Amino acid sequence: MEIAIAILIIAGIFIVKSIKVVPQQNAWVKERLGKYAGTLTPGLNFLVPFVDQVAYKHSLKEIPLDVPEQVCITRDNTQLKVDGILYFQVTDPMRASYGSSNYILAISQLAQTSLRSVIGKLELDKTFEERDMINAQVVSAIDEAALNWGVKVLRYEIKDLTPPAEILRAMQAQITAEREKRALIAASEGRRQEQINIATGEREAFIARSEGEKQAAINNAQGEAAAITEVANATAMAIERIAQAINQPGGEQAVQLKVAEKAVEAYAKVASDATTTLIVPGNMTEVSSLIGSAMKMIKTTQTSA
């Protein structure tokens, strides 16, 4: 009975030692008598008990690695604290096992030295503007060396760039001065545009007023011309009708009567003015002779017509 139990225990140990189940996205390195003998892929795998053993276990997932903060010196001799995060992935489990004693530490140290080298080639202002370029150069430098370690560096991202407090105050003062400068420029541009708008409006208003005055003068002139024409036409028609009336029977006597009335009205008007000295003709027949002269002129005009 005891022998059977011992055999079962030994068989169980052999089964445990010979069967290995590898999880998905993992790779286990197998050694046979201390020598690399292959890589176990995800799923069920069989080993030779007490001959084969799993020496290394690697995850094939993308791994984030926090790169510790370090002080870098820029090209213009300014200290700058920089930290970042690195993303890598194991692509060759065999090289990751035997290419380096600690590939994670090697990648971290190489990331720091590469970052210091890249930062040292740039001035302080450029380090804030060229983050993408810095990340790309760090990845390129690490990836070239990491090939021997069976690791693929995917990307590197700078988390923080922290200059000294004095530099921060100077940068803040520079930013404030730049903003004030932009505000002054914007205000002056606004005043300039305002003056341009006012001048343009005044010019357009002056042009509109002058055009209105011009049109009003034209309209007044046209109105006066039309009025003069109408008055002339009315006068001509009146003279024509008077001439026609004179040619009618009794017309001449009517004209004499009308001239006599106008003469009397003129004398009466002159006489009513206290400041006017009225000289009455000694011979009143001169009035009738004046009327006769007027009638002769009318007749002469009619004959010449």
Short mmCIF file of C-alpha atoms in Angstrom, two decimals:
data_model
loop_
_atom_site.label_atom_id
_atom_site.label_comp_id
_atom_site.label_asym_id
_atom_site.label_seq_id
_atom_site.Cartn_x
_atom_site.Cartn_y
_atom_site.Cartn_z
CA MET A 1 0.00 0.00 0.00
CA GLU A 2 2.73 2.41 0.90
CA ILE A 3 4.56 1.57 -2.32
CA ALA A 4 1.45 2.40 -4.34
CA ILE A 5 1.06 5.71 -2.62
CA ALA A 6 4.71 6.54 -3.28
CA ILE A 7 4.29 5.63 -6.94
CA LEU A 8 1.23 7.92 -7.21
CA ILE A 9 3.11 10.76 -5.60
CA ILE A 10 6.05 10.30 -7.94
CA ALA A 11 3.69 10.13 -10.94
CA GLY A 12 1.98 13.33 -9.81
CA ILE A 13 5.33 15.06 -9.54
CA PHE A 14 6.28 13.88 -13.01
CA ILE A 15 2.99 15.16 -14.43
CA VAL A 16 3.38 18.55 -12.77
CA LYS A 17 6.94 18.84 -13.99
CA SER A 18 6.13 17.76 -17.52
CA ILE A 19 2.98 19.83 -18.24
CA LYS A 20 3.07 23.63 -18.46
CA VAL A 21 0.21 25.93 -19.48
CA VAL A 22 1.43 29.30 -20.78
CA PRO A 23 -1.08 32.22 -20.61
CA GLN A 24 -1.93 34.33 -23.63
CA GLN A 25 0.55 37.12 -24.50
CA ASN A 26 3.29 35.41 -22.54
CA ALA A 27 6.43 33.54 -23.51
CA TRP A 28 8.45 31.21 -21.29
CA VAL A 29 12.07 30.32 -22.00
CA LYS A 30 12.91 26.62 -21.60
CA GLU A 31 16.32 25.38 -20.63
CA ARG A 32 17.52 21.79 -20.88
CA LEU A 33 20.31 20.98 -18.51
CA GLY A 34 21.12 24.71 -18.22
CA LYS A 35 21.08 25.38 -21.98
CA TYR A 36 18.49 27.27 -23.99
CA ALA A 37 16.14 24.72 -25.50
CA GLY A 38 13.29 26.79 -26.92
CA THR A 39 10.44 29.11 -26.09
CA LEU A 40 7.09 27.92 -24.80
CA THR A 41 4.17 29.58 -26.61
CA PRO A 42 0.72 30.25 -25.10
CA GLY A 43 -1.25 27.06 -24.44
CA LEU A 44 -0.36 23.53 -23.33
CA ASN A 45 3.35 22.59 -23.42
CA PHE A 46 5.25 19.46 -22.34
CA LEU A 47 8.65 19.27 -20.66
CA VAL A 48 10.99 16.42 -19.81
CA PRO A 49 10.81 16.19 -16.02
CA PHE A 50 14.00 17.01 -14.13
CA VAL A 51 15.73 17.70 -17.47
CA ASP A 52 13.81 20.69 -18.77
CA GLN A 53 12.89 23.71 -16.70
CA VAL A 54 11.33 27.16 -17.21
CA ALA A 55 14.16 29.61 -16.72
CA TYR A 56 12.52 32.95 -17.70
CA LYS A 57 8.97 34.24 -18.05
CA HIS A 58 8.25 37.24 -20.23
CA SER A 59 5.10 39.24 -20.93
CA LEU A 60 4.64 40.18 -24.58
CA LYS A 61 2.28 43.06 -23.75
CA GLU A 62 3.23 46.72 -24.10
CA ILE A 63 4.92 47.74 -20.85
CA PRO A 64 5.05 51.33 -19.51
CA LEU A 65 8.26 52.24 -17.74
CA ASP A 66 8.50 55.35 -15.61
CA VAL A 67 11.84 57.08 -16.22
CA PRO A 68 13.01 58.80 -13.00
CA GLU A 69 13.36 62.58 -12.92
CA GLN A 70 16.82 63.89 -13.69
CA VAL A 71 18.56 67.25 -14.10
CA CYS A 72 19.65 68.11 -17.65
CA ILE A 73 21.81 71.02 -18.80
CA THR A 74 20.60 72.89 -21.88
CA ARG A 75 22.79 74.43 -24.54
CA ASP A 76 22.55 77.85 -22.85
CA ASN A 77 23.70 76.32 -19.53
CA THR A 78 20.30 76.22 -17.83
CA GLN A 79 19.38 73.40 -15.48
CA LEU A 80 16.17 71.64 -16.37
CA LYS A 81 14.43 68.84 -14.47
CA VAL A 82 12.95 66.30 -16.86
CA ASP A 83 11.01 63.11 -16.32
CA GLY A 84 9.12 60.92 -18.72
CA ILE A 85 7.54 57.59 -19.45
CA LEU A 86 8.78 54.93 -21.85
CA TYR A 87 6.70 52.27 -23.61
CA PHE A 88 8.38 49.06 -24.80
CA GLN A 89 7.53 45.49 -25.72
CA VAL A 90 9.46 42.21 -25.62
CA THR A 91 9.75 40.89 -29.17
CA ASP A 92 12.44 38.18 -28.74
CA PRO A 93 12.15 36.25 -25.45
CA MET A 94 15.47 34.49 -26.02
CA ARG A 95 17.45 37.73 -26.38
CA ALA A 96 15.50 39.33 -23.53
CA SER A 97 16.66 36.43 -21.36
CA TYR A 98 20.29 36.26 -22.37
CA GLY A 99 21.06 39.63 -24.02
CA SER A 100 21.06 41.59 -20.77
CA SER A 101 21.03 40.74 -17.13
CA ASN A 102 18.28 43.34 -16.56
CA TYR A 103 16.89 44.84 -19.73
CA ILE A 104 14.41 47.05 -17.83
CA LEU A 105 17.20 48.76 -15.90
CA ALA A 106 19.28 49.00 -19.09
CA ILE A 107 16.43 50.69 -20.99
CA SER A 108 15.78 53.11 -18.13
CA GLN A 109 19.44 54.13 -17.86
CA LEU A 110 19.81 54.46 -21.62
CA ALA A 111 16.67 56.63 -21.76
CA GLN A 112 18.16 58.99 -19.18
CA THR A 113 21.52 59.30 -20.92
CA SER A 114 19.90 59.77 -24.34
CA LEU A 115 17.59 62.44 -22.94
CA ARG A 116 20.51 64.36 -21.41
CA SER A 117 22.31 64.23 -24.76
CA VAL A 118 19.32 65.54 -26.70
CA ILE A 119 18.52 68.29 -24.17
CA GLY A 120 22.14 69.43 -24.18
CA LYS A 121 21.89 70.28 -27.89
CA LEU A 122 18.91 72.60 -27.43
CA GLU A 123 18.40 75.99 -25.85
CA LEU A 124 15.88 76.37 -23.05
CA ASP A 125 13.12 77.89 -25.19
CA LYS A 126 13.49 75.17 -27.82
CA THR A 127 13.04 72.39 -25.26
CA PHE A 128 9.44 73.52 -24.71
CA GLU A 129 8.77 73.85 -28.43
CA GLU A 130 10.47 70.66 -29.66
CA ARG A 131 8.95 67.98 -27.43
CA ASP A 132 8.02 65.77 -30.37
CA MET A 133 11.54 65.97 -31.76
CA ILE A 134 13.05 65.14 -28.34
CA ASN A 135 10.75 62.14 -27.93
CA ALA A 136 11.59 60.87 -31.42
CA GLN A 137 15.35 61.15 -30.90
CA VAL A 138 15.22 59.38 -27.53
CA VAL A 139 13.21 56.52 -29.03
CA SER A 140 15.62 56.24 -31.95
CA ALA A 141 18.68 56.11 -29.66
CA ILE A 142 17.18 53.52 -27.29
CA ASP A 143 15.63 51.34 -29.98
CA GLU A 144 18.94 50.84 -31.77
CA ALA A 145 20.59 49.45 -28.65
CA ALA A 146 17.50 47.57 -27.41
CA LEU A 147 17.49 45.28 -30.45
CA ASN A 148 20.24 43.23 -28.84
CA TRP A 149 18.05 42.84 -25.76
CA GLY A 150 15.05 41.49 -27.66
CA VAL A 151 13.04 44.63 -26.83
CA LYS A 152 11.22 47.07 -29.14
CA VAL A 153 10.90 50.64 -27.83
CA LEU A 154 7.55 51.97 -29.05
CA ARG A 155 7.52 55.58 -27.82
CA TYR A 156 8.78 57.98 -25.20
CA GLU A 157 6.80 60.85 -23.74
CA ILE A 158 8.13 63.73 -21.63
CA LYS A 159 5.85 64.28 -18.65
CA ASP A 160 7.32 67.40 -17.09
CA LEU A 161 9.93 70.02 -17.91
CA THR A 162 10.71 72.05 -14.79
CA PRO A 163 13.23 74.91 -14.99
CA PRO A 164 14.58 76.62 -11.82
CA ALA A 165 12.35 79.07 -9.95
CA GLU A 166 14.39 82.08 -11.16
CA ILE A 167 13.93 81.02 -14.76
CA LEU A 168 10.22 80.50 -14.18
CA ARG A 169 9.87 84.04 -12.81
CA ALA A 170 11.82 85.46 -15.75
CA MET A 171 9.68 83.50 -18.22
CA GLN A 172 6.52 84.70 -16.51
CA ALA A 173 7.74 88.31 -16.70
CA GLN A 174 8.56 87.83 -20.38
CA ILE A 175 5.12 86.37 -21.07
CA THR A 176 3.47 89.27 -19.19
CA ALA A 177 5.48 91.82 -21.15
CA GLU A 178 4.61 90.10 -24.41
CA ARG A 179 0.92 90.10 -23.57
CA GLU A 180 1.01 93.78 -22.61
CA LYS A 181 2.79 94.53 -25.88
CA ARG A 182 0.11 92.66 -27.82
CA ALA A 183 -2.61 94.52 -25.90
CA LEU A 184 -1.03 97.89 -26.72
CA ILE A 185 -0.67 96.94 -30.37
CA ALA A 186 -4.27 95.78 -30.49
CA ALA A 187 -5.47 99.01 -28.84
CA SER A 188 -3.45 101.17 -31.26
CA GLU A 189 -4.78 99.16 -34.21
CA GLY A 190 -8.28 99.69 -32.87
CA ARG A 191 -7.77 103.45 -32.57
CA ARG A 192 -6.24 103.57 -36.04
CA GLN A 193 -9.17 101.67 -37.52
CA GLU A 194 -11.58 103.91 -35.63
CA GLN A 195 -9.97 107.05 -37.08
CA ILE A 196 -10.02 105.51 -40.55
CA ASN A 197 -13.70 104.67 -40.17
CA ILE A 198 -14.52 108.19 -38.93
CA ALA A 199 -12.59 109.80 -41.80
CA THR A 200 -14.26 107.50 -44.31
CA GLY A 201 -17.68 108.28 -42.87
CA GLU A 202 -17.06 112.04 -42.93
CA ARG A 203 -15.84 111.85 -46.51
CA GLU A 204 -18.85 109.84 -47.62
CA ALA A 205 -21.17 112.23 -45.74
CA PHE A 206 -19.50 115.26 -47.36
CA ILE A 207 -19.83 113.66 -50.79
CA ALA A 208 -23.47 112.86 -50.11
CA ARG A 209 -24.16 116.44 -48.93
CA SER A 210 -22.39 117.94 -51.95
CA GLU A 211 -24.32 115.64 -54.28
CA GLY A 212 -27.54 116.67 -52.55
CA GLU A 213 -26.69 120.36 -52.78
CA LYS A 214 -25.75 119.92 -56.43
CA GLN A 215 -29.02 118.19 -57.20
CA ALA A 216 -30.94 120.82 -55.22
CA ALA A 217 -29.22 123.62 -57.20
CA ILE A 218 -30.05 121.83 -60.44
CA ASN A 219 -33.64 121.40 -59.38
CA ASN A 220 -33.88 125.08 -58.32
CA ALA A 221 -32.38 126.22 -61.61
CA GLN A 222 -34.73 124.00 -63.55
CA GLY A 223 -37.65 125.28 -61.49
CA GLU A 224 -36.67 128.93 -62.01
CA ALA A 225 -36.19 128.33 -65.73
CA ALA A 226 -39.57 126.66 -65.93
CA ALA A 227 -41.14 129.52 -63.96
CA ILE A 228 -39.54 132.14 -66.23
CA THR A 229 -40.74 130.22 -69.26
CA GLU A 230 -44.24 130.03 -67.89
CA VAL A 231 -44.23 133.75 -67.02
CA ALA A 232 -42.96 134.62 -70.49
CA ASN A 233 -45.58 132.41 -72.09
CA ALA A 234 -48.30 133.94 -69.94
CA THR A 235 -47.07 137.48 -70.75
CA ALA A 236 -46.96 136.68 -74.45
CA MET A 237 -50.46 135.26 -74.34
CA ALA A 238 -51.68 138.29 -72.41
CA ILE A 239 -50.09 140.70 -74.93
CA GLU A 240 -51.54 138.67 -77.76
CA ARG A 241 -55.01 138.82 -76.27
CA ILE A 242 -54.65 142.56 -75.58
CA ALA A 243 -53.64 143.10 -79.20
CA GLN A 244 -56.62 141.08 -80.34
CA ALA A 245 -58.90 143.06 -78.04
CA ILE A 246 -57.56 146.40 -79.37
CA ASN A 247 -58.43 145.36 -82.90
CA GLN A 248 -62.00 144.73 -81.84
CA PRO A 249 -64.57 147.59 -82.12
CA GLY A 250 -64.17 149.93 -79.13
CA GLY A 251 -60.81 148.45 -78.25
CA GLU A 252 -58.86 151.64 -78.80
CA GLN A 253 -61.19 153.64 -76.53
CA ALA A 254 -60.81 150.94 -73.86
CA VAL A 255 -57.03 151.26 -74.03
CA GLN A 256 -57.23 155.03 -73.68
CA LEU A 257 -59.45 154.63 -70.68
CA LYS A 258 -57.09 152.10 -69.12
CA VAL A 259 -54.02 154.33 -69.67
CA ALA A 260 -55.87 157.26 -68.17
CA GLU A 261 -56.78 155.19 -65.12
CA LYS A 262 -53.16 154.12 -64.62
CA ALA A 263 -52.00 157.71 -64.90
CA VAL A 264 -54.52 158.87 -62.32
CA GLU A 265 -53.52 156.03 -59.99
CA ALA A 266 -49.88 157.00 -60.35
CA TYR A 267 -50.60 160.64 -59.50
CA ALA A 268 -52.72 159.54 -56.55
CA LYS A 269 -49.99 157.26 -55.24
CA VAL A 270 -47.36 159.93 -55.52
CA ALA A 271 -49.61 162.45 -53.85
CA SER A 272 -50.29 160.14 -50.90
CA ASP A 273 -46.56 160.07 -50.00
CA ALA A 274 -45.88 162.93 -47.56
CA THR A 275 -42.20 163.04 -48.34
CA THR A 276 -42.76 163.40 -52.07
CA THR A 277 -43.12 166.76 -53.71
CA LEU A 278 -45.75 166.61 -56.45
CA ILE A 279 -45.41 168.93 -59.42
CA VAL A 280 -48.69 169.17 -61.30
CA PRO A 281 -48.41 170.20 -64.96
CA GLY A 282 -49.68 173.65 -65.55
CA ASN A 283 -51.45 172.52 -68.68
CA MET A 284 -53.54 169.40 -68.03
CA THR A 285 -53.80 168.90 -71.76
CA GLU A 286 -50.31 167.43 -71.50
CA VAL A 287 -51.90 164.42 -69.86
CA SER A 288 -54.14 163.87 -72.83
CA SER A 289 -51.15 164.36 -75.12
CA LEU A 290 -49.28 161.71 -73.08
CA ILE A 291 -52.18 159.33 -73.60
CA GLY A 292 -52.24 160.17 -77.27
CA SER A 293 -48.53 159.47 -77.62
CA ALA A 294 -49.05 156.10 -75.94
CA MET A 295 -51.86 155.27 -78.35
CA LYS A 296 -49.69 156.23 -81.33
CA MET A 297 -47.00 153.85 -80.08
CA ILE A 298 -49.57 151.07 -79.80
CA LYS A 299 -50.77 151.71 -83.33
CA THR A 300 -47.23 151.79 -84.66
CA THR A 301 -46.54 148.44 -82.98
CA GLN A 302 -49.66 146.95 -84.46
CA THR A 303 -48.76 148.24 -87.96
CA SER A 304 -45.18 146.85 -87.79
CA ALA A 305 -46.59 143.54 -86.55
#
